[in-house]
GROMACS .gro file of C-alpha atoms in nm:
model
  408
    1UNK     CA    1   0.688  -1.120   0.987
    2UNK     CA    2   1.007  -1.217   1.099
    3UNK     CA    3   1.343  -1.210   0.866
    4UNK     CA    4   1.364  -1.496   0.639
    5UNK     CA    5   1.650  -1.714   0.600
    6UNK     CA    6   1.647  -1.970   0.317
    7UNK     CA    7   1.692  -2.336   0.410
    8UNK     CA    8   1.684  -2.556   0.161
    9UNK     CA    9   1.586  -2.286  -0.103
   10UNK     CA   10   1.854  -2.062  -0.212
   11UNK     CA   11   1.780  -1.703  -0.199
   12UNK     CA   12   1.875  -1.548  -0.530
   13UNK     CA   13   2.118  -1.278  -0.410
   14UNK     CA   14   2.373  -1.177  -0.659
   15UNK     CA   15   2.706  -1.365  -0.610
   16UNK     CA   16   2.873  -1.025  -0.543
   17UNK     CA   17   2.652  -0.976  -0.228
   18UNK     CA   18   2.860  -0.961   0.070
   19UNK     CA   19   2.650  -1.144   0.345
   20UNK     CA   20   2.724  -1.248   0.684
   21UNK     CA   21   2.574  -1.571   0.859
   22UNK     CA   22   2.833  -1.590   1.153
   23UNK     CA   23   2.743  -1.502   1.508
   24UNK     CA   24   2.986  -1.308   1.710
   25UNK     CA   25   3.055  -1.391   2.098
   26UNK     CA   26   2.875  -1.197   2.367
   27UNK     CA   27   3.010  -1.122   2.685
   28UNK     CA   28   2.820  -1.123   3.017
   29UNK     CA   29   2.983  -0.910   3.274
   30UNK     CA   30   3.171  -1.099   3.541
   31UNK     CA   31   3.035  -1.406   3.409
   32UNK     CA   32   3.235  -1.523   3.115
   33UNK     CA   33   3.162  -1.551   2.753
   34UNK     CA   34   2.862  -1.700   2.613
   35UNK     CA   35   2.932  -1.908   2.315
   36UNK     CA   36   2.652  -1.975   2.051
   37UNK     CA   37   2.566  -2.353   1.985
   38UNK     CA   38   2.414  -2.283   1.641
   39UNK     CA   39   2.262  -1.970   1.469
   40UNK     CA   40   1.873  -1.945   1.548
   41UNK     CA   41   1.664  -1.718   1.301
   42UNK     CA   42   1.593  -1.376   1.414
   43UNK     CA   43   1.683  -1.043   1.266
   44UNK     CA   44   2.038  -0.992   1.332
   45UNK     CA   45   2.127  -0.740   1.032
   46UNK     CA   46   2.106  -0.374   1.091
   47UNK     CA   47   1.955  -0.142   0.848
   48UNK     CA   48   2.042   0.207   0.799
   49UNK     CA   49   1.828   0.486   0.924
   50UNK     CA   50   1.647   0.716   0.703
   51UNK     CA   51   1.675   1.018   0.940
   52UNK     CA   52   1.863   1.288   0.763
   53UNK     CA   53   1.976   1.637   0.845
   54UNK     CA   54   1.716   1.814   0.569
   55UNK     CA   55   1.791   2.129   0.413
   56UNK     CA   56   1.431   2.239   0.388
   57UNK     CA   57   1.123   2.191   0.554
   58UNK     CA   58   0.952   1.890   0.403
   59UNK     CA   59   0.665   1.921   0.156
   60UNK     CA   60   0.516   1.580   0.115
   61UNK     CA   61   0.311   1.459  -0.209
   62UNK     CA   62   0.140   1.134  -0.241
   63UNK     CA   63   0.174   0.879  -0.514
   64UNK     CA   64  -0.066   0.901  -0.809
   65UNK     CA   65   0.034   0.567  -0.982
   66UNK     CA   66  -0.212   0.278  -1.058
   67UNK     CA   67  -0.113  -0.077  -1.089
   68UNK     CA   68  -0.223  -0.232  -1.412
   69UNK     CA   69  -0.379  -0.572  -1.448
   70UNK     CA   70  -0.448  -0.824  -1.716
   71UNK     CA   71  -0.744  -1.100  -1.731
   72UNK     CA   72  -0.580  -1.283  -2.008
   73UNK     CA   73  -0.459  -1.646  -1.950
   74UNK     CA   74  -0.194  -1.806  -2.155
   75UNK     CA   75  -0.235  -1.817  -2.493
   76UNK     CA   76  -0.061  -2.019  -2.780
   77UNK     CA   77   0.140  -1.745  -2.864
   78UNK     CA   78   0.472  -1.839  -2.906
   79UNK     CA   79   0.769  -1.744  -2.664
   80UNK     CA   80   0.930  -1.541  -2.921
   81UNK     CA   81   0.604  -1.326  -2.954
   82UNK     CA   82   0.568  -1.310  -2.560
   83UNK     CA   83   0.919  -1.175  -2.533
   84UNK     CA   84   0.865  -0.925  -2.780
   85UNK     CA   85   0.559  -0.789  -2.554
   86UNK     CA   86   0.729  -0.767  -2.218
   87UNK     CA   87   1.112  -0.761  -2.272
   88UNK     CA   88   1.157  -0.391  -2.205
   89UNK     CA   89   0.975  -0.405  -1.903
   90UNK     CA   90   1.234  -0.591  -1.732
   91UNK     CA   91   1.521  -0.425  -1.566
   92UNK     CA   92   1.879  -0.490  -1.426
   93UNK     CA   93   1.936  -0.345  -1.057
   94UNK     CA   94   2.282  -0.275  -0.899
   95UNK     CA   95   2.278  -0.224  -0.514
   96UNK     CA   96   2.574  -0.092  -0.332
   97UNK     CA   97   2.660   0.034  -0.015
   98UNK     CA   98   3.014   0.073   0.175
   99UNK     CA   99   3.003  -0.286   0.301
  100UNK     CA  100   2.956  -0.458  -0.059
  101UNK     CA  101   2.736  -0.483  -0.353
  102UNK     CA  102   2.470  -0.693  -0.503
  103UNK     CA  103   2.304  -0.732  -0.848
  104UNK     CA  104   1.930  -0.837  -0.933
  105UNK     CA  105   1.642  -0.779  -1.155
  106UNK     CA  106   1.299  -0.579  -1.144
  107UNK     CA  107   0.988  -0.513  -1.366
  108UNK     CA  108   0.841  -0.182  -1.436
  109UNK     CA  109   0.504  -0.192  -1.350
  110UNK     CA  110   0.350   0.167  -1.322
  111UNK     CA  111   0.420   0.540  -1.417
  112UNK     CA  112   0.315   0.823  -1.167
  113UNK     CA  113   0.203   1.149  -1.393
  114UNK     CA  114   0.177   1.371  -1.075
  115UNK     CA  115   0.561   1.293  -0.961
  116UNK     CA  116   0.723   1.198  -1.275
  117UNK     CA  117   0.853   0.867  -1.132
  118UNK     CA  118   0.837   0.533  -1.315
  119UNK     CA  119   0.795   0.245  -1.039
  120UNK     CA  120   0.986  -0.095  -1.042
  121UNK     CA  121   0.890  -0.389  -0.839
  122UNK     CA  122   1.170  -0.623  -0.699
  123UNK     CA  123   1.254  -0.866  -0.432
  124UNK     CA  124   1.310  -0.711  -0.072
  125UNK     CA  125   1.616  -0.924  -0.029
  126UNK     CA  126   1.771  -0.781  -0.362
  127UNK     CA  127   1.766  -0.409  -0.175
  128UNK     CA  128   1.824  -0.512   0.178
  129UNK     CA  129   2.117  -0.378   0.352
  130UNK     CA  130   2.218  -0.167   0.067
  131UNK     CA  131   2.182   0.228   0.009
  132UNK     CA  132   2.243   0.312  -0.325
  133UNK     CA  133   2.074   0.170  -0.655
  134UNK     CA  134   2.106   0.177  -1.019
  135UNK     CA  135   1.866   0.063  -1.280
  136UNK     CA  136   1.982  -0.053  -1.620
  137UNK     CA  137   1.681  -0.037  -1.882
  138UNK     CA  138   1.696  -0.320  -2.171
  139UNK     CA  139   1.859  -0.038  -2.407
  140UNK     CA  140   2.158  -0.007  -2.165
  141UNK     CA  141   2.038   0.318  -2.027
  142UNK     CA  142   2.115   0.384  -1.665
  143UNK     CA  143   1.945   0.573  -1.390
  144UNK     CA  144   1.961   0.630  -1.039
  145UNK     CA  145   1.704   0.447  -0.827
  146UNK     CA  146   1.560   0.545  -0.508
  147UNK     CA  147   1.384   0.290  -0.235
  148UNK     CA  148   1.001   0.354  -0.215
  149UNK     CA  149   0.896   0.117   0.026
  150UNK     CA  150   0.903  -0.276   0.101
  151UNK     CA  151   0.724  -0.561   0.242
  152UNK     CA  152   0.984  -0.819   0.395
  153UNK     CA  153   0.717  -1.087   0.451
  154UNK     CA  154   0.652  -1.123   0.099
  155UNK     CA  155   1.007  -1.063  -0.006
  156UNK     CA  156   0.900  -0.755  -0.219
  157UNK     CA  157   1.015  -0.398  -0.267
  158UNK     CA  158   0.925  -0.088  -0.483
  159UNK     CA  159   1.201   0.150  -0.653
  160UNK     CA  160   1.148   0.445  -0.851
  161UNK     CA  161   1.332   0.612  -1.133
  162UNK     CA  162   1.265   0.966  -1.292
  163UNK     CA  163   1.201   0.853  -1.644
  164UNK     CA  164   0.876   0.831  -1.827
  165UNK     CA  165   0.722   0.660  -2.162
  166UNK     CA  166   0.884   0.312  -2.079
  167UNK     CA  167   0.725  -0.050  -2.133
  168UNK     CA  168   0.501  -0.126  -1.799
  169UNK     CA  169   0.428  -0.485  -1.723
  170UNK     CA  170   0.044  -0.577  -1.626
  171UNK     CA  171   0.011  -0.774  -1.333
  172UNK     CA  172  -0.230  -1.085  -1.395
  173UNK     CA  173  -0.537  -1.042  -1.226
  174UNK     CA  174  -0.588  -1.366  -1.047
  175UNK     CA  175  -0.271  -1.632  -0.996
  176UNK     CA  176  -0.494  -1.892  -0.860
  177UNK     CA  177  -0.680  -1.953  -1.199
  178UNK     CA  178  -0.316  -2.056  -1.358
  179UNK     CA  179  -0.318  -2.377  -1.537
  180UNK     CA  180  -0.045  -2.661  -1.468
  181UNK     CA  181   0.162  -2.738  -1.762
  182UNK     CA  182   0.111  -2.361  -1.911
  183UNK     CA  183   0.414  -2.201  -2.082
  184UNK     CA  184   0.590  -1.938  -1.891
  185UNK     CA  185   0.870  -1.701  -1.975
  186UNK     CA  186   1.134  -1.546  -1.722
  187UNK     CA  187   1.322  -1.241  -1.780
  188UNK     CA  188   1.630  -1.107  -1.565
  189UNK     CA  189   1.968  -1.077  -1.484
  190UNK     CA  190   2.126  -1.403  -1.409
  191UNK     CA  191   2.467  -1.411  -1.226
  192UNK     CA  192   2.422  -1.035  -1.203
  193UNK     CA  193   2.634  -1.023  -1.522
  194UNK     CA  194   2.394  -1.120  -1.776
  195UNK     CA  195   2.122  -0.896  -1.815
  196UNK     CA  196   1.804  -0.927  -2.039
  197UNK     CA  197   1.849  -1.297  -2.028
  198UNK     CA  198   1.517  -1.501  -2.129
  199UNK     CA  199   1.441  -1.861  -2.007
  200UNK     CA  200   1.089  -2.070  -2.056
  201UNK     CA  201   0.927  -2.348  -1.906
  202UNK     CA  202   0.597  -2.449  -1.739
  203UNK     CA  203   0.407  -2.403  -1.426
  204UNK     CA  204   0.493  -2.689  -1.244
  205UNK     CA  205   0.235  -2.624  -0.940
  206UNK     CA  206   0.041  -2.331  -0.900
  207UNK     CA  207   0.022  -2.234  -0.529
  208UNK     CA  208   0.308  -2.437  -0.357
  209UNK     CA  209   0.361  -2.384   0.035
  210UNK     CA  210   0.717  -2.368   0.074
  211UNK     CA  211   0.929  -2.334   0.376
  212UNK     CA  212   1.146  -2.035   0.327
  213UNK     CA  213   1.299  -2.014   0.668
  214UNK     CA  214   1.321  -2.215   0.987
  215UNK     CA  215   0.963  -2.053   1.098
  216UNK     CA  216   0.832  -1.909   0.780
  217UNK     CA  217   0.636  -2.031   0.469
  218UNK     CA  218   0.521  -1.885   0.140
  219UNK     CA  219   0.279  -1.960  -0.101
  220UNK     CA  220   0.489  -1.952  -0.436
  221UNK     CA  221   0.435  -2.062  -0.810
  222UNK     CA  222   0.665  -2.389  -0.886
  223UNK     CA  223   0.798  -2.384  -1.231
  224UNK     CA  224   1.073  -2.567  -1.396
  225UNK     CA  225   1.248  -2.246  -1.564
  226UNK     CA  226   1.619  -2.203  -1.559
  227UNK     CA  227   1.672  -1.932  -1.272
  228UNK     CA  228   2.022  -1.832  -1.115
  229UNK     CA  229   2.148  -1.594  -0.887
  230UNK     CA  230   2.060  -1.236  -0.997
  231UNK     CA  231   1.720  -1.345  -1.138
  232UNK     CA  232   1.561  -1.217  -0.817
  233UNK     CA  233   1.322  -0.956  -0.886
  234UNK     CA  234   1.261  -1.052  -1.241
  235UNK     CA  235   0.965  -1.121  -1.413
  236UNK     CA  236   0.780  -1.445  -1.484
  237UNK     CA  237   0.497  -1.401  -1.754
  238UNK     CA  238   0.257  -1.605  -1.929
  239UNK     CA  239   0.204  -1.617  -2.307
  240UNK     CA  240  -0.036  -1.346  -2.315
  241UNK     CA  241   0.218  -1.105  -2.178
  242UNK     CA  242   0.082  -1.079  -1.836
  243UNK     CA  243   0.323  -1.067  -1.548
  244UNK     CA  244   0.205  -1.362  -1.312
  245UNK     CA  245   0.500  -1.351  -1.061
  246UNK     CA  246   0.823  -1.227  -0.937
  247UNK     CA  247   1.104  -1.480  -0.933
  248UNK     CA  248   1.271  -1.499  -0.589
  249UNK     CA  249   1.378  -1.857  -0.508
  250UNK     CA  250   1.499  -2.189  -0.618
  251UNK     CA  251   1.577  -2.533  -0.472
  252UNK     CA  252   1.989  -2.544  -0.494
  253UNK     CA  253   2.107  -2.900  -0.410
  254UNK     CA  254   2.323  -3.171  -0.547
  255UNK     CA  255   2.101  -3.386  -0.787
  256UNK     CA  256   1.828  -3.123  -0.795
  257UNK     CA  257   1.721  -2.928  -1.096
  258UNK     CA  258   1.430  -2.755  -1.266
  259UNK     CA  259   1.257  -2.621  -0.905
  260UNK     CA  260   1.245  -2.259  -0.934
  261UNK     CA  261   0.979  -2.041  -0.771
  262UNK     CA  262   0.788  -1.700  -0.817
  263UNK     CA  263   0.577  -1.484  -0.586
  264UNK     CA  264   0.212  -1.523  -0.749
  265UNK     CA  265   0.073  -1.180  -0.854
  266UNK     CA  266  -0.204  -1.237  -0.607
  267UNK     CA  267   0.045  -1.172  -0.316
  268UNK     CA  268   0.219  -0.905  -0.535
  269UNK     CA  269  -0.061  -0.662  -0.627
  270UNK     CA  270  -0.199  -0.595  -0.290
  271UNK     CA  271   0.140  -0.514  -0.125
  272UNK     CA  272   0.278  -0.283  -0.394
  273UNK     CA  273  -0.048  -0.096  -0.401
  274UNK     CA  274  -0.025  -0.041  -0.017
  275UNK     CA  275   0.320   0.076  -0.052
  276UNK     CA  276   0.246   0.321  -0.295
  277UNK     CA  277  -0.050   0.455  -0.097
  278UNK     CA  278   0.165   0.488   0.218
  279UNK     CA  279   0.473   0.660   0.062
  280UNK     CA  280   0.540   1.004   0.068
  281UNK     CA  281   0.758   1.187  -0.156
  282UNK     CA  282   0.938   1.498   0.005
  283UNK     CA  283   0.917   1.744  -0.295
  284UNK     CA  284   1.133   2.004  -0.116
  285UNK     CA  285   1.412   1.766  -0.009
  286UNK     CA  286   1.392   1.535  -0.309
  287UNK     CA  287   1.362   1.222  -0.063
  288UNK     CA  288   1.097   0.949   0.000
  289UNK     CA  289   0.930   0.879   0.316
  290UNK     CA  290   0.907   0.504   0.306
  291UNK     CA  291   0.596   0.316   0.216
  292UNK     CA  292   0.485   0.030   0.440
  293UNK     CA  293   0.229  -0.233   0.508
  294UNK     CA  294  -0.025  -0.102   0.761
  295UNK     CA  295   0.011  -0.335   1.108
  296UNK     CA  296   0.317  -0.514   0.987
  297UNK     CA  297   0.600  -0.583   1.243
  298UNK     CA  298   0.924  -0.774   1.238
  299UNK     CA  299   1.132  -0.889   1.516
  300UNK     CA  300   1.466  -0.678   1.558
  301UNK     CA  301   1.653  -0.933   1.787
  302UNK     CA  302   1.818  -1.258   1.734
  303UNK     CA  303   1.787  -1.506   2.008
  304UNK     CA  304   2.027  -1.793   2.000
  305UNK     CA  305   2.093  -2.106   2.196
  306UNK     CA  306   2.435  -2.067   2.365
  307UNK     CA  307   2.629  -2.171   2.669
  308UNK     CA  308   2.878  -2.017   2.912
  309UNK     CA  309   3.089  -2.203   3.149
  310UNK     CA  310   3.144  -2.143   3.518
  311UNK     CA  311   3.428  -2.287   3.754
  312UNK     CA  312   3.744  -2.477   3.621
  313UNK     CA  313   3.897  -2.817   3.602
  314UNK     CA  314   3.650  -3.083   3.786
  315UNK     CA  315   3.434  -2.809   3.905
  316UNK     CA  316   3.368  -2.677   3.538
  317UNK     CA  317   3.000  -2.644   3.471
  318UNK     CA  318   2.836  -2.575   3.124
  319UNK     CA  319   2.533  -2.365   3.147
  320UNK     CA  320   2.286  -2.367   2.819
  321UNK     CA  321   2.106  -2.057   2.800
  322UNK     CA  322   1.886  -1.848   2.522
  323UNK     CA  323   2.058  -1.498   2.487
  324UNK     CA  324   2.009  -1.205   2.271
  325UNK     CA  325   2.290  -1.221   2.036
  326UNK     CA  326   2.205  -0.922   1.841
  327UNK     CA  327   1.956  -0.635   1.827
  328UNK     CA  328   1.873  -0.417   1.518
  329UNK     CA  329   1.936  -0.040   1.527
  330UNK     CA  330   1.655   0.053   1.320
  331UNK     CA  331   1.376   0.203   1.545
  332UNK     CA  332   1.077   0.045   1.394
  333UNK     CA  333   1.186  -0.307   1.457
  334UNK     CA  334   1.023  -0.456   1.759
  335UNK     CA  335   1.252  -0.531   2.045
  336UNK     CA  336   1.505  -0.232   2.007
  337UNK     CA  337   1.452  -0.237   2.419
  338UNK     CA  338   1.636  -0.568   2.462
  339UNK     CA  339   2.032  -0.560   2.468
  340UNK     CA  340   2.272  -0.784   2.336
  341UNK     CA  341   2.387  -1.068   2.580
  342UNK     CA  342   2.051  -1.039   2.771
  343UNK     CA  343   1.975  -1.422   2.892
  344UNK     CA  344   1.599  -1.469   2.844
  345UNK     CA  345   1.443  -1.636   3.113
  346UNK     CA  346   1.049  -1.562   3.061
  347UNK     CA  347   0.842  -1.365   2.796
  348UNK     CA  348   0.460  -1.253   2.878
  349UNK     CA  349   0.249  -1.146   2.612
  350UNK     CA  350  -0.005  -0.861   2.715
  351UNK     CA  351  -0.267  -0.820   2.450
  352UNK     CA  352  -0.446  -0.496   2.378
  353UNK     CA  353  -0.746  -0.703   2.277
  354UNK     CA  354  -0.918  -0.781   2.622
  355UNK     CA  355  -1.093  -1.063   2.480
  356UNK     CA  356  -0.744  -1.242   2.443
  357UNK     CA  357  -0.603  -1.395   2.730
  358UNK     CA  358  -0.247  -1.294   2.806
  359UNK     CA  359   0.013  -1.583   2.770
  360UNK     CA  360   0.327  -1.620   3.006
  361UNK     CA  361   0.612  -1.855   2.853
  362UNK     CA  362   0.903  -1.980   3.087
  363UNK     CA  363   1.201  -2.006   2.841
  364UNK     CA  364   1.370  -2.358   2.876
  365UNK     CA  365   1.661  -2.477   2.669
  366UNK     CA  366   1.448  -2.783   2.602
  367UNK     CA  367   1.202  -2.603   2.364
  368UNK     CA  368   1.256  -2.352   2.074
  369UNK     CA  369   1.193  -2.007   2.213
  370UNK     CA  370   1.197  -1.872   1.856
  371UNK     CA  371   0.945  -2.127   1.737
  372UNK     CA  372   0.695  -1.986   2.008
  373UNK     CA  373   0.772  -1.625   1.955
  374UNK     CA  374   0.713  -1.674   1.563
  375UNK     CA  375   0.382  -1.874   1.629
  376UNK     CA  376   0.236  -1.565   1.803
  377UNK     CA  377  -0.021  -1.345   1.621
  378UNK     CA  378   0.039  -0.991   1.768
  379UNK     CA  379  -0.091  -0.649   1.678
  380UNK     CA  380   0.050  -0.319   1.707
  381UNK     CA  381  -0.073  -0.214   2.038
  382UNK     CA  382   0.032  -0.558   2.228
  383UNK     CA  383   0.328  -0.562   2.458
  384UNK     CA  384   0.616  -0.828   2.535
  385UNK     CA  385   0.748  -0.834   2.867
  386UNK     CA  386   1.084  -1.007   2.875
  387UNK     CA  387   1.214  -1.097   3.186
  388UNK     CA  388   1.631  -1.122   3.142
  389UNK     CA  389   1.928  -1.159   3.335
  390UNK     CA  390   2.161  -0.831   3.239
  391UNK     CA  391   2.474  -0.768   3.411
  392UNK     CA  392   2.402  -1.046   3.676
  393UNK     CA  393   2.068  -0.878   3.754
  394UNK     CA  394   1.723  -0.968   3.663
  395UNK     CA  395   1.533  -0.699   3.489
  396UNK     CA  396   1.175  -0.707   3.311
  397UNK     CA  397   1.194  -0.534   2.968
  398UNK     CA  398   0.907  -0.389   2.827
  399UNK     CA  399   0.896  -0.453   2.456
  400UNK     CA  400   0.633  -0.261   2.237
  401UNK     CA  401   0.500  -0.413   1.907
  402UNK     CA  402   0.585  -0.165   1.667
  403UNK     CA  403   0.472  -0.057   1.310
  404UNK     CA  404   0.777  -0.170   1.072
  405UNK     CA  405   0.876   0.061   0.819
  406UNK     CA  406   1.213  -0.057   0.659
  407UNK     CA  407   1.418   0.272   0.606
  408UNK     CA  408   1.739   0.311   0.389
   0.00000   0.00000   0.00000
């Protein structure tokens, strides 16, 4: 439930994306500057708030969309016939903000008769950090799109457009039953400049457990399909026309070819159904109250191994510490009570479940505090107590585990 950084696997964001992996310095009052020794996974990217000065009293309406499924396994249908069945369900996505732009892909999967929206599933990393979206259909018609909700853990997000009578993909009912060697077709927007591109290959492995960050693993479909930046969020189909996965990653290194991955339909259907269930549309102000996954939490702080120096000359000492190098401003991230430059000395877990024994962890530079934090199985009513040094004073900071709702 923490932010994912792809190590070894390249996240398929557009080449136009402007991202920052650097960590700036932090200052401890009267104690010099802390310098990071290296970046440690956390969640240092701030997302914008969904709070708006609304003109009218909100009138919320629930969605009335259903996710279609298809039981048919791959057939001997040709790739050409498969493309004819599903081609128009794949769209191109343009995402922009004042900080930059990104491009990706998405798949139309449902229409809401009540609200008049068509829904698109894409990858969370395609929309993360951006505020404005446009969707281009296969016939080159372009529509403004709106964020409905997302699930960072599975790298999934849902957008909506005001358009009906489109082609909607049906998700494969059980991706566990995929057969090795079966033909698959990927459709997407490689490089963010080649919309509607088709590539094909085979299922190389059904449920490959892949390390998607320093501390996170994801179960994905492995294929040998040609995938490039911009394909993220696009569809992976079997030859019966069922959507078996959402393309999201590939191995990218010298000498490596034909290792691409997709989120299996078994991991796509439940989250997007829950996002639609929890999302509310404000019909008075024409804005979404974002959908979410119940019980999901995300750490909104970055803890980094760094050092600061005291003294000078022969008396100069180097002091290694774990410190908070960034805190996310989104109020639903767990950890907003921490502050930049807090030096973390101890963390206590107070479980709301009385049957669980509370844990106290003493932070040491000999051990990876992030590995320990990411190994915890927390619930929304649990509390973390951070003992930190802030402005040369020892403080205990109470951190509540919050329901995570990513807002645009």
